[in-house]
């Protein structure tokens, strides 16, 4: 399918824009959405941009019962030159297909999906917010729509893209967050779905998150499901530490999400010539580094918050305060550089940005 | 809420009944459904029985993205005396609330939910099929409906009950099935969601199921996620073995679903005075019992298939044929007894059946 096969039905009732200086995260949606259907034997078909509207699904649709669904998260940014940039969107489409494989959802045409995405952003271009720290959050997702109560992969799907202008993920901005090491619940285990971006991983995380919040912590640090000692992720982000001058992050082991911000951080740190290693890291190693005064920085990485410095780790009834609870030098430099690249204010040495041009639009008849 | 708070809107266009002698599993739905809404601060409200109809949900509804949803499965049976019986429905409502706790969904009033369920069955009473081996499958489920892309428990939910007249779960009936021991994928791990009836567990199982089916196996036997050696479940059922005269089943360990048929089997086997034990069982123990000629029977238990005898286990490139591939004596007796109790043809020593009376119906204005 090429872009001129995407039909566009423009809304006749544009919504009022919110105050871009006071945006919540993920609660306000743009005027349009992208939808494409999959039917067994026919493949993906009927790609269309339509007014943002409710989905109408049979109550027996497989997504409600067996969670056969995958998603992505990415952002579009407005530059000072009034250009709209996407950050490594090809990587999101690749990961969406890897998630599809794990959850038995048919592959999408990554190039076509990217074309559709760019066209949707072009249609809702005036929803890309123009205030410092804001962006247009983009949520592609696929849901299984066949009405069937047997446990089997669906014969029908919908691929949908919705978009939401957002402010900072944390109300407090880039200030360091407090994280509790999770010792009861487990997010994922090797052989499970931890490295797929699929709904069940997030449902599994809610209980731990609620407990942490009640104790004053923003997120939890997940340990592995087998031995409950190796570090996996923080909340819904990847995690990095700086120990005695070296940046370390858990290696991809099958249960950790392959974060695109994680990959970007690794590229940049190497580019800067700093030592960095991906390896298995136990919570005990972190604790020892802390005791030895060598735990210099900790930060989470993800699309929503980009870089989220960790000011305190709570483990075994002890509070490990990192870098005096302040953002570290490398964390700050990574945040400035990545958000700078995303907004076109610092050089893009790896060619990560993809510009959204005004795409050809075929209006629906 | 009491039953007279359930408003009923009857359909004006009843569907044609299918041929009850040739029912598929979970593809045909009755004329009506039950719906109740939850709103933060207000609780559950607006309980109603309405014509079976599509759900209309915001594309940002949390269920699509973060899988915050739980469900139950149960059945109604028609007796020869033309009574409608439910099998231990109170246990399903209790388990639904246990699942709710794990997935951070508000508790339901179990008694009210059972009243609503009975009223729905009464409204669609002529959908309870009257053919040997058939029943009315009932699917209560709860979905998170708040449109919000932050990872947090929803503020709004819908509790829905749909119903489907069904034949045997396996097209081949009670014939023994072939099962492959799963060595790559993992269903659940302690600290995860394995003991909750929630969508993500089933999404995680699809890939293993597809691989098994391609090799001619009906289901997979899941091993534990920590050591990959202890037996957990089979497909979406609990598993039992008979070894040297003793019935054994994996103990509830936090990652195994607390099956209601599993519990019923344990009660009956004890009632019959046969030895039965719940304990941790490794696949190696099963293999050794097989080699020693002591592995006499194996069967899965679940609402859909009731008792599903296992005729062959595939493990480490070896086919373990159990009881000559034929259904065992205890498996057959359990099947006859449980389905007999369910249909009112054999005594119900534990008072498991709940009769559906004609309930008071308040028509919606």
Tab-separated table of C-alpha atoms in Angstrom, chain A residues 25-27 29 33 52-60 62-71 101-104 137 139-143 146-155 160 162 164 169 184-193 198-210 213 224-228 236, chain B residues 25-27 29 33 52-60 62-71 101-104 137 139-143 146-155 160 162 164 169 184-193 198-210 213 224-228 236:
chain	number	residue	atom	x	y	z
A	25	UNK	CA	-0.006	13.529	30.156
A	26	UNK	CA	-2.150	11.396	27.859
A	27	UNK	CA	-5.601	12.791	28.572
A	29	UNK	CA	-6.436	13.767	22.091
A	33	UNK	CA	-6.834	9.123	14.256
A	52	UNK	CA	-11.059	10.890	16.557
A	53	UNK	CA	-13.931	8.695	17.638
A	54	UNK	CA	-14.908	5.774	19.878
A	55	UNK	CA	-14.186	2.219	18.791
A	56	UNK	CA	-17.160	-0.073	18.342
A	57	UNK	CA	-16.288	-3.649	19.244
A	58	UNK	CA	-18.147	-6.851	19.965
A	59	UNK	CA	-18.031	-7.566	23.724
A	60	UNK	CA	-16.491	-10.957	22.834
A	62	UNK	CA	-10.412	-11.229	21.903
A	63	UNK	CA	-8.582	-8.109	23.137
A	64	UNK	CA	-10.987	-7.806	26.109
A	65	UNK	CA	-10.540	-11.403	27.227
A	66	UNK	CA	-7.092	-12.571	26.205
A	67	UNK	CA	-5.171	-9.287	25.896
A	68	UNK	CA	-3.951	-9.881	22.368
A	69	UNK	CA	-2.658	-6.371	21.775
A	70	UNK	CA	0.641	-4.523	21.308
A	71	UNK	CA	1.533	-0.858	21.297
A	101	UNK	CA	5.689	-11.856	16.605
A	102	UNK	CA	5.601	-12.628	20.335
A	103	UNK	CA	1.841	-12.023	20.657
A	104	UNK	CA	0.945	-13.838	17.378
A	137	UNK	CA	2.816	11.909	22.130
A	139	UNK	CA	0.395	5.934	20.406
A	140	UNK	CA	0.225	3.282	17.655
A	141	UNK	CA	-1.497	0.096	18.846
A	142	UNK	CA	-3.028	-3.088	17.471
A	143	UNK	CA	-6.009	-4.893	18.983
A	146	UNK	CA	-12.533	-11.219	16.452
A	147	UNK	CA	-15.514	-12.103	18.685
A	148	UNK	CA	-14.397	-15.544	19.933
A	149	UNK	CA	-14.002	-16.976	23.442
A	150	UNK	CA	-11.639	-19.814	22.498
A	151	UNK	CA	-8.016	-19.122	23.453
A	152	UNK	CA	-6.451	-18.653	20.012
A	153	UNK	CA	-4.948	-15.874	17.916
A	154	UNK	CA	-7.590	-13.612	16.419
A	155	UNK	CA	-8.448	-13.681	12.719
A	160	UNK	CA	-4.845	2.415	15.273
A	162	UNK	CA	-3.957	8.182	18.333
A	164	UNK	CA	-2.006	13.467	22.516
A	169	UNK	CA	5.611	13.128	32.189
A	184	UNK	CA	7.112	-8.972	46.235
A	185	UNK	CA	5.858	-8.566	42.675
A	186	UNK	CA	7.594	-9.571	39.455
A	187	UNK	CA	7.145	-7.822	36.105
A	188	UNK	CA	8.430	-10.477	33.723
A	189	UNK	CA	10.555	-13.595	33.388
A	190	UNK	CA	12.615	-15.116	30.565
A	191	UNK	CA	10.251	-16.975	28.222
A	192	UNK	CA	7.423	-14.571	29.110
A	193	UNK	CA	6.417	-11.328	27.403
A	198	UNK	CA	2.075	-5.643	25.295
A	199	UNK	CA	-0.750	-4.801	27.664
A	200	UNK	CA	-0.333	-7.641	30.170
A	201	UNK	CA	3.101	-6.432	31.312
A	202	UNK	CA	1.564	-3.143	32.371
A	203	UNK	CA	-1.472	-4.706	34.071
A	204	UNK	CA	0.983	-6.826	36.068
A	205	UNK	CA	2.832	-3.688	37.206
A	206	UNK	CA	-0.093	-1.739	38.644
A	207	UNK	CA	-0.218	-3.356	42.098
A	208	UNK	CA	3.478	-2.775	42.814
A	209	UNK	CA	3.190	0.799	41.584
A	210	UNK	CA	0.256	1.466	43.941
A	213	UNK	CA	3.167	5.375	45.661
A	224	UNK	CA	14.381	-10.575	37.781
A	225	UNK	CA	11.690	-13.228	38.221
A	226	UNK	CA	14.030	-16.202	38.620
A	227	UNK	CA	16.395	-15.207	41.408
A	228	UNK	CA	14.844	-11.903	42.482
A	236	UNK	CA	8.068	1.394	32.643
B	25	UNK	CA	-17.286	-23.056	21.207
B	26	UNK	CA	-17.668	-19.366	22.035
B	27	UNK	CA	-18.762	-17.965	18.689
B	29	UNK	CA	-23.995	-15.215	21.674
B	33	UNK	CA	-26.028	-9.076	28.100
B	52	UNK	CA	-26.445	-8.007	23.110
B	53	UNK	CA	-24.640	-5.156	21.420
B	54	UNK	CA	-21.189	-3.760	20.615
B	55	UNK	CA	-19.240	-1.826	23.220
B	56	UNK	CA	-18.395	1.769	22.443
B	57	UNK	CA	-15.079	2.770	23.973
B	58	UNK	CA	-12.614	5.596	23.609
B	59	UNK	CA	-9.541	4.350	21.699
B	60	UNK	CA	-7.451	5.524	24.677
B	62	UNK	CA	-6.865	1.697	29.467
B	63	UNK	CA	-7.944	-1.876	28.663
B	64	UNK	CA	-6.574	-1.554	25.108
B	65	UNK	CA	-3.153	-0.327	26.223
B	66	UNK	CA	-2.429	-1.737	29.665
B	67	UNK	CA	-4.672	-4.800	29.788
B	68	UNK	CA	-6.431	-3.892	33.003
B	69	UNK	CA	-9.123	-6.531	32.774
B	70	UNK	CA	-10.202	-9.736	34.525
B	71	UNK	CA	-12.700	-12.425	33.609
B	101	UNK	CA	-7.282	-7.293	43.834
B	102	UNK	CA	-4.200	-8.360	41.834
B	103	UNK	CA	-5.068	-6.125	38.845
B	104	UNK	CA	-6.136	-3.115	40.983
B	137	UNK	CA	-21.084	-20.824	28.668
B	139	UNK	CA	-18.364	-15.030	30.572
B	140	UNK	CA	-18.351	-12.285	33.224
B	141	UNK	CA	-15.554	-9.758	32.653
B	142	UNK	CA	-14.460	-6.319	33.782
B	143	UNK	CA	-12.640	-3.793	31.601
B	146	UNK	CA	-10.918	5.467	31.355
B	147	UNK	CA	-9.267	7.187	28.358
B	148	UNK	CA	-5.780	7.780	29.761
B	149	UNK	CA	-2.310	6.850	28.497
B	150	UNK	CA	-0.499	7.132	31.843
B	151	UNK	CA	0.259	3.749	33.424
B	152	UNK	CA	-2.145	3.785	36.381
B	153	UNK	CA	-5.300	2.025	37.516
B	154	UNK	CA	-8.379	3.269	35.718
B	155	UNK	CA	-10.979	5.472	37.395
B	160	UNK	CA	-20.191	-7.175	31.606
B	162	UNK	CA	-22.109	-12.314	27.948
B	164	UNK	CA	-22.743	-18.397	24.528
B	169	UNK	CA	-14.685	-27.691	23.939
B	184	UNK	CA	10.935	-22.223	25.563
B	185	UNK	CA	8.032	-20.094	26.709
B	186	UNK	CA	6.866	-19.419	30.271
B	187	UNK	CA	3.257	-18.685	31.278
B	188	UNK	CA	3.770	-17.141	34.708
B	189	UNK	CA	6.136	-16.783	37.643
B	190	UNK	CA	5.683	-16.233	41.372
B	191	UNK	CA	5.019	-12.525	41.966
B	192	UNK	CA	3.426	-12.203	38.518
B	193	UNK	CA	-0.238	-12.596	37.525
B	198	UNK	CA	-6.469	-11.792	33.527
B	199	UNK	CA	-5.950	-11.227	29.820
B	200	UNK	CA	-2.148	-10.977	29.762
B	201	UNK	CA	-1.659	-14.596	30.894
B	202	UNK	CA	-3.568	-15.764	27.841
B	203	UNK	CA	-1.797	-13.411	25.398
B	204	UNK	CA	1.483	-14.825	26.724
B	205	UNK	CA	0.319	-18.375	25.980
B	206	UNK	CA	-0.602	-17.966	22.305
B	207	UNK	CA	2.869	-18.399	20.796
B	208	UNK	CA	3.567	-21.680	22.622
B	209	UNK	CA	0.128	-22.961	21.680
B	210	UNK	CA	0.737	-22.182	17.986
B	213	UNK	CA	-0.400	-27.187	17.282
B	224	UNK	CA	7.591	-23.030	36.296
B	225	UNK	CA	9.349	-19.803	35.315
B	226	UNK	CA	12.134	-19.979	37.888
B	227	UNK	CA	13.701	-23.382	37.376
B	228	UNK	CA	11.818	-24.565	34.306
B	236	UNK	CA	-5.528	-23.060	30.171
